[in-house]
Amino acid sequence: MKLSRTAWLDAIWLAALAIYVIAGMPLATFHGDEAMQIYMSEDYARAFIERDPLGLMVGPPYYVDTPPQLRILNGSINRYAIGLSWHLAGFTTGDLPPIPGWDWGLDYQTNVDTGHRPSEGMMLAARASSTLFLALSSAVMFAIGWQLGGRPLAYLTSALYTLNPVILLNGRRAMMEGSMLLFGLLALLLAIIISRRQGRDGLWGWWLGLTLAAGLALASKHSGLVFVAGAYGWVLVAALVRRQWSALAETLVKLAVSGLLALALFIALSPALWNNPLARLQDLVAVRGELLDIQVMAEPLAPLPLGERITQIITQPFIQPLAHYEAASWAGYDPITREVERYMASPLSGLQAGPLLGGLLTLLAGFGLVVIIVPRWRPARITWEQALGMLPWLLVTLAFALVNPLPWQRYYMVLIPIDALLAALSIQRIAQVLLRGRVGDTAAATTQ
């Protein structure tokens, strides 16, 4: 099939975004959690090389930084993907850092001296999978923009998302964000398609895709629940707005079945939950709560008061400077300082918006809510049910950020995709108004 000129341009654009994401991966500054994720990729060897996935099951007690605690606390997709990456690159488990990957009880140099920082070769191999996930998520954001506003919105949305420094840095690292973004956004894309086509026959493939994406998002990182809840909420609200009660009942059944199957897939991909899944899920919540208590005690600014949390929600996506680490002591380590300086000096670090441009993008994101609510302002592809369907995604994301007691930028990443989409909607609307005005002025001058 011969591609049109515009299709070629779309392909070139997506390839350029992917190349940009991948090219900056070696420059990304090191984070201690990368070492932990790389250490935990030993689970890949246990499950797929030694063929002993049952050896990954866990049970209490969950002592800090032990494999049982790390397994139940973290998603599994990233560590399997890291394991596959270093396996294909020719590394073995002997090249992994010692337990627990990064020892936060030691200073940076002691961790380096004791082999807790992985070699550069291992780092590149480990980061490859997450970076690839991130590059693919840019294409998914392009598709979301396309579904809601056509080609112009697709370009704007994918640009604002991909060039965001927070997305770039954390997605390029050997951490869980890359896979969470890919599968979480994919779930939202499929939800948009399903909600647009509700009432038609032959949607089982789209529902299957939504189920798989939702399960993979949960298995990537537990906070992927934000995207999954937004996706299912989008389908539900769109069905409610239609007021076709028989179709609504069918949609509710499909949502329930899809949700249960997504949960089952999450458990199937998480051997830590196999030993009595209900009890282990309760353990997961308890262990995550214990970790949050430890993080709050270790962070001088935590817990954030409500007003400060609202400020963080407004300023983190576009205005605040890129945060390379959470531990304040890392500012005093010369190797990290040099890495930060090298990364920030590179054009591959993303669009460093600053207060002025970042403030403008924030205002545009806020105005985007008005654009989707006012019928004559929103794109023709966004029906009233689609506009209201977007609200669960926004509300769940805001609620997640609002209950977060920590000032850590990485915990506000989930805000960026929807903020990028809303800002892109505003830019598209403003551009349409300006272009129509210019066309009108030209036509008036011609008649005179």
XYZ file of C-alpha atoms in Angstrom:
448
model
C 0.000 0.000 0.000
C 1.395 3.354 -1.046
C 1.601 5.952 1.718
C 0.378 9.484 1.095
C 2.667 12.466 1.536
C 1.015 13.381 4.844
C 1.395 9.798 6.093
C 5.094 9.964 5.266
C 5.345 13.221 7.220
C 3.629 11.585 10.192
C 6.051 8.653 10.055
C 9.053 11.002 9.822
C 7.757 13.022 12.777
C 7.312 9.952 14.971
C 10.716 8.622 13.952
C 12.287 11.988 14.813
C 10.671 11.940 18.266
C 11.892 8.383 18.863
C 15.430 9.258 17.755
C 15.417 12.289 20.041
C 14.329 10.186 23.019
C 16.895 7.458 22.358
C 19.793 9.802 21.551
C 19.668 11.411 24.985
C 19.570 8.139 26.908
C 23.356 7.814 27.511
C 23.442 11.360 28.922
C 20.705 10.829 31.514
C 21.907 11.432 35.050
C 22.184 8.413 37.336
C 19.573 7.700 40.000
C 20.044 5.222 42.826
C 16.722 3.548 42.062
C 18.182 2.465 38.731
C 20.694 0.295 40.558
C 17.871 -1.231 42.593
C 15.858 -2.023 39.461
C 18.932 -3.533 37.804
C 19.655 -5.668 40.856
C 16.031 -6.858 40.854
C 16.325 -7.841 37.185
C 17.876 -11.011 38.575
C 14.231 -12.109 38.731
C 14.353 -12.353 34.931
C 17.149 -14.889 35.185
C 15.277 -16.861 37.855
C 12.030 -16.930 35.851
C 13.221 -17.273 32.253
C 16.762 -18.675 32.326
C 16.573 -20.952 35.356
C 12.851 -21.635 34.675
C 11.976 -21.230 38.358
C 9.265 -18.534 38.566
C 7.860 -20.160 41.726
C 11.089 -19.131 43.434
C 9.928 -15.521 43.135
C 6.951 -15.953 45.449
C 7.150 -14.054 48.728
C 5.538 -13.861 52.130
C 5.965 -11.851 55.326
C 8.003 -10.534 56.990
C 9.143 -7.877 54.515
C 12.366 -6.429 55.847
C 13.535 -3.238 54.155
C 15.658 -3.717 51.017
C 15.314 -7.496 50.978
C 14.146 -9.272 47.791
C 10.664 -10.074 49.225
C 10.065 -6.421 50.063
C 11.422 -5.154 46.750
C 9.408 -7.720 44.772
C 6.070 -6.905 46.346
C 6.785 -3.170 46.343
C 7.664 -2.757 42.659
C 6.169 -3.612 39.307
C 7.576 -6.573 37.417
C 7.571 -5.476 33.759
C 10.605 -3.214 34.069
C 12.833 -5.727 35.793
C 11.923 -8.433 33.261
C 12.612 -5.994 30.418
C 15.946 -4.973 31.961
C 16.892 -8.638 32.343
C 16.065 -9.349 28.715
C 18.103 -6.289 27.663
C 21.282 -7.268 29.505
C 20.815 -10.900 28.485
C 20.702 -9.914 24.797
C 23.706 -7.623 25.355
C 25.792 -10.536 26.659
C 25.787 -9.725 30.385
C 25.065 -12.226 33.151
C 23.815 -12.081 36.721
C 27.455 -11.786 37.776
C 27.450 -8.264 36.322
C 24.567 -7.098 38.529
C 25.158 -4.871 41.554
C 24.989 -6.458 45.024
C 21.863 -6.391 47.177
C 19.868 -4.121 47.346
C 21.206 -2.471 44.192
C 21.722 0.904 45.880
C 22.222 1.205 49.602
C 20.594 4.484 50.700
C 22.193 4.065 54.107
C 25.628 4.696 52.545
C 26.940 7.827 50.843
C 27.456 7.997 47.091
C 31.180 7.251 47.038
C 30.878 4.279 49.382
C 28.182 2.832 47.123
C 30.499 3.269 44.147
C 33.464 1.722 45.976
C 31.388 -1.330 46.951
C 30.140 -1.936 43.395
C 26.569 -0.730 43.891
C 26.730 1.578 40.880
C 26.462 -0.599 37.732
C 29.069 -0.368 34.976
C 28.414 1.973 32.056
C 27.808 -0.964 29.731
C 25.245 -2.457 32.085
C 23.595 0.949 32.533
C 23.171 1.404 28.783
C 21.761 -2.088 28.357
C 19.391 -1.655 31.306
C 18.148 1.729 30.122
C 17.458 0.519 26.581
C 14.100 -1.103 27.362
C 12.655 1.798 29.357
C 13.826 4.269 26.706
C 12.175 2.201 23.988
C 8.946 2.118 25.994
C 9.117 5.902 26.298
C 9.708 6.373 22.569
C 6.672 4.202 21.810
C 4.577 6.187 24.287
C 5.203 9.297 22.166
C 3.475 7.535 19.269
C 0.561 6.680 21.576
C 0.230 10.345 22.598
C 0.247 11.222 18.886
C -2.630 8.768 18.372
C -4.564 10.206 21.349
C -4.238 13.689 19.878
C -5.331 12.356 16.496
C -8.429 10.719 17.961
C -9.497 13.938 19.688
C -8.487 16.666 17.261
C -6.957 15.302 14.091
C -3.434 15.768 12.758
C -2.669 19.271 14.196
C -3.566 18.194 17.730
C -1.590 14.970 17.291
C 1.573 16.920 16.466
C 1.094 19.446 19.257
C 0.269 16.854 21.923
C 3.143 14.521 21.058
C 5.605 17.444 20.957
C 4.601 18.881 24.345
C 4.666 15.425 25.904
C 7.922 14.154 24.403
C 9.904 17.364 24.911
C 8.913 17.651 28.571
C 12.202 17.346 30.533
C 10.600 15.386 33.382
C 9.182 12.792 31.006
C 12.472 12.523 29.120
C 14.821 12.125 32.082
C 12.767 9.645 34.061
C 11.672 7.668 31.022
C 15.266 7.293 29.830
C 16.414 5.859 33.142
C 16.334 2.162 34.022
C 13.201 2.677 36.070
C 9.507 1.858 35.873
C 8.229 5.102 34.353
C 8.808 4.216 30.698
C 6.642 1.094 30.684
C 4.010 2.696 32.933
C 3.620 5.603 30.509
C 3.444 3.392 27.438
C 0.853 0.926 28.694
C -1.096 3.481 30.748
C -1.475 5.824 27.778
C -2.252 2.878 25.509
C -5.137 1.947 27.833
C -6.456 5.507 27.529
C -6.144 5.462 23.734
C -8.109 2.215 23.510
C -10.722 3.606 25.901
C -11.187 6.619 23.618
C -11.651 4.350 20.601
C -14.127 2.116 22.454
C -16.150 5.060 23.773
C -16.328 6.526 20.266
C -17.520 3.232 18.773
C -19.897 2.103 21.510
C -22.981 0.460 20.079
C -21.187 -1.043 17.100
C -20.468 -4.701 16.579
C -17.015 -6.256 16.487
C -15.429 -4.320 19.358
C -14.143 -7.395 21.186
C -10.620 -6.833 19.813
C -10.538 -3.306 21.238
C -11.802 -4.568 24.603
C -9.126 -7.256 24.608
C -6.518 -4.602 23.861
C -7.798 -2.428 26.713
C -7.629 -5.387 29.094
C -4.050 -6.241 28.094
C -2.891 -2.616 28.287
C -4.506 -2.132 31.705
C -2.922 -5.287 33.119
C 0.491 -4.354 31.742
C 0.181 -0.804 33.131
C -0.525 -2.165 36.622
C 2.345 -4.658 36.330
C 4.670 -1.850 35.207
C 4.168 0.378 38.223
C 1.362 0.364 40.739
C 0.666 4.064 40.148
C -0.306 3.027 36.619
C -3.687 2.609 38.310
C -4.194 6.333 37.621
C -4.242 5.724 33.861
C -6.252 2.512 34.145
C -8.941 4.158 36.282
C -9.011 7.095 33.870
C -9.443 4.744 30.918
C -12.301 2.753 32.422
C -13.883 5.948 33.710
C -13.736 7.436 30.198
C -15.703 4.494 28.756
C -18.216 4.534 31.618
C -18.949 8.270 31.524
C -19.271 8.292 27.733
C -21.826 5.464 28.027
C -23.744 7.290 30.774
C -24.010 10.458 28.685
C -25.617 8.509 25.809
C -28.522 7.415 28.074
C -28.999 4.210 26.102
C -29.761 2.037 29.087
C -29.541 -1.375 27.450
C -26.199 -0.435 25.913
C -25.094 0.982 29.288
C -25.834 -2.331 31.019
C -23.779 -4.151 28.392
C -20.917 -1.668 28.840
C -20.964 -2.145 32.618
C -20.658 -5.898 32.193
C -17.780 -5.480 29.730
C -16.015 -3.041 32.069
C -16.356 -5.459 34.985
C -15.074 -8.425 32.975
C -12.230 -6.393 31.481
C -11.247 -5.052 34.906
C -11.196 -8.504 36.490
C -9.154 -9.925 33.607
C -6.709 -6.983 33.819
C -6.303 -7.664 37.558
C -5.746 -11.349 36.787
C -3.075 -10.433 34.224
C -1.393 -8.149 36.766
C -1.283 -11.015 39.270
C -0.088 -13.485 36.620
C 2.836 -11.188 35.802
C 3.651 -10.643 39.494
C 4.974 -13.862 41.073
C 5.240 -12.016 44.382
C 1.431 -12.188 44.524
C 0.982 -15.852 43.592
C 1.154 -17.172 47.143
C -2.403 -16.302 48.255
C -3.093 -13.263 45.989
C -5.661 -11.633 48.282
C -3.319 -11.718 51.275
C -0.368 -10.556 49.192
C -2.373 -7.622 47.788
C -3.101 -6.598 51.359
C 0.607 -6.930 52.110
C 1.381 -4.758 49.081
C -0.788 -1.942 50.420
C 0.716 -2.273 53.896
C 4.335 -2.382 52.682
C 3.760 0.596 50.401
C 2.288 2.504 53.335
C 5.330 1.669 55.461
C 7.664 2.888 52.733
C 5.724 6.130 52.397
C 6.037 6.695 56.158
C 9.813 6.194 55.900
C 10.043 8.595 52.953
C 8.006 11.241 54.756
C 10.234 10.979 57.846
C 13.363 11.280 55.696
C 12.112 14.287 53.697
C 12.372 17.588 55.636
C 9.585 19.229 53.602
C 7.125 16.379 54.080
C 4.311 15.990 54.668
C 3.261 18.842 52.402
C 0.322 20.945 53.618
C -2.738 21.029 51.360
C -1.953 24.455 49.913
C 1.560 23.366 48.955
C 0.223 20.205 47.322
C -2.057 22.330 45.146
C 0.904 24.538 44.266
C 2.930 21.475 43.281
C 0.097 20.243 41.062
C 0.086 23.571 39.233
C 3.830 24.122 38.942
C 5.448 20.698 38.582
C 4.435 19.796 34.993
C 5.889 22.853 33.232
C 7.223 25.541 35.599
C 9.584 23.966 38.118
C 13.152 23.155 37.034
C 14.091 19.566 36.334
C 14.842 17.575 39.499
C 17.611 15.008 39.005
C 17.413 13.430 42.480
C 15.274 13.461 45.615
C 18.016 13.111 48.259
C 19.345 16.602 49.015
C 22.786 15.176 49.869
C 23.334 14.309 46.204
C 23.859 17.999 45.471
C 27.231 17.683 47.191
C 28.579 14.795 45.090
C 30.877 16.061 42.329
C 30.273 13.115 39.940
C 26.520 13.732 40.061
C 26.983 17.494 39.688
C 29.064 16.958 36.550
C 26.452 14.593 35.134
C 23.732 17.167 35.770
C 25.744 19.921 34.107
C 26.479 17.745 31.073
C 22.865 16.693 30.677
C 21.407 20.170 31.110
C 23.884 21.632 28.601
C 22.649 19.218 25.942
C 19.747 20.113 23.602
C 18.640 16.525 24.132
C 17.507 17.352 27.692
C 14.161 18.647 26.430
C 12.339 21.960 26.456
C 13.516 23.731 29.610
C 10.506 26.024 29.774
C 11.314 28.103 32.847
C 8.867 30.375 34.690
C 7.697 32.404 31.670
C 7.114 29.729 29.033
C 6.236 27.191 31.707
C 3.705 29.602 33.189
C 2.200 30.157 29.748
C 1.896 26.415 29.135
C 0.261 26.025 32.541
C -2.305 28.711 31.698
C -2.910 27.055 28.340
C -3.504 23.720 30.077
C -6.079 25.394 32.323
C -7.738 27.062 29.341
C -7.864 23.646 27.681
C -10.586 22.678 30.161
C -12.672 25.577 28.877
C -12.007 24.525 25.293
C -13.416 21.040 25.805
C -16.438 22.291 27.769
C -17.585 25.065 25.389
C -19.236 23.295 22.429
C -18.267 25.805 19.732
C -14.643 25.867 20.874
C -13.802 22.197 21.112
C -12.684 20.214 18.048
C -15.433 18.550 16.035
C -14.051 15.117 16.936
C -14.646 15.742 20.640
C -18.326 15.083 21.210
C -19.993 15.973 24.488
C -19.589 12.389 25.729
C -15.891 12.452 24.814
C -15.436 15.778 26.610
C -17.054 14.444 29.774
C -15.223 11.141 29.345
C -11.944 12.998 29.766
C -12.971 14.218 33.224
C -12.424 10.904 35.096
C -8.834 10.810 33.814
C -8.294 14.382 35.009
C -10.025 13.919 38.368
C -8.268 10.639 39.216
C -4.906 12.170 38.300
C -5.548 15.249 40.425
C -6.711 13.109 43.349
C -3.560 10.978 43.142
C -1.361 14.082 43.168
C -3.383 15.674 45.940
C -2.894 12.775 48.377
C 0.847 12.647 47.699
C 2.622 14.089 50.782
C 6.049 14.300 49.109
C 7.476 17.195 47.038
C 9.275 14.838 44.651
C 8.856 15.769 41.007
C 8.812 12.182 39.779
C 5.584 11.597 41.718
C 3.857 14.303 39.661
C 4.740 12.789 36.273
C 1.234 11.398 35.855
C -0.027 14.987 35.459
C 2.100 15.719 32.409
C 0.298 13.700 29.684
C -3.121 15.228 30.366
C -1.627 18.700 30.876
C 0.181 18.367 27.541
C -3.084 17.361 25.847
C -5.033 20.261 27.391
C -2.323 22.786 26.486
C -2.262 21.439 22.927
C -6.054 21.837 22.688
C -5.694 25.487 23.703
C -2.894 26.153 21.212
C -4.903 24.556 18.418
C -7.983 26.601 19.294
C -6.058 29.893 19.486
C -4.320 29.139 16.189
C -7.683 28.472 14.533
C -9.055 31.802 15.761
C -5.976 33.701 14.540
C -5.986 31.971 11.175
C -9.681 32.651 10.658
C -9.110 36.290 11.510
C -6.262 36.502 9.015
C -8.353 34.840 6.331
C -11.213 37.241 7.056
C -8.895 40.279 6.857
C -7.457 39.041 3.564
C -10.929 38.491 2.108
C -12.044 41.988 3.178
C -8.967 43.592 1.629
C -9.601 41.719 -1.623
C -13.207 42.926 -1.901
C -12.104 46.503 -1.358
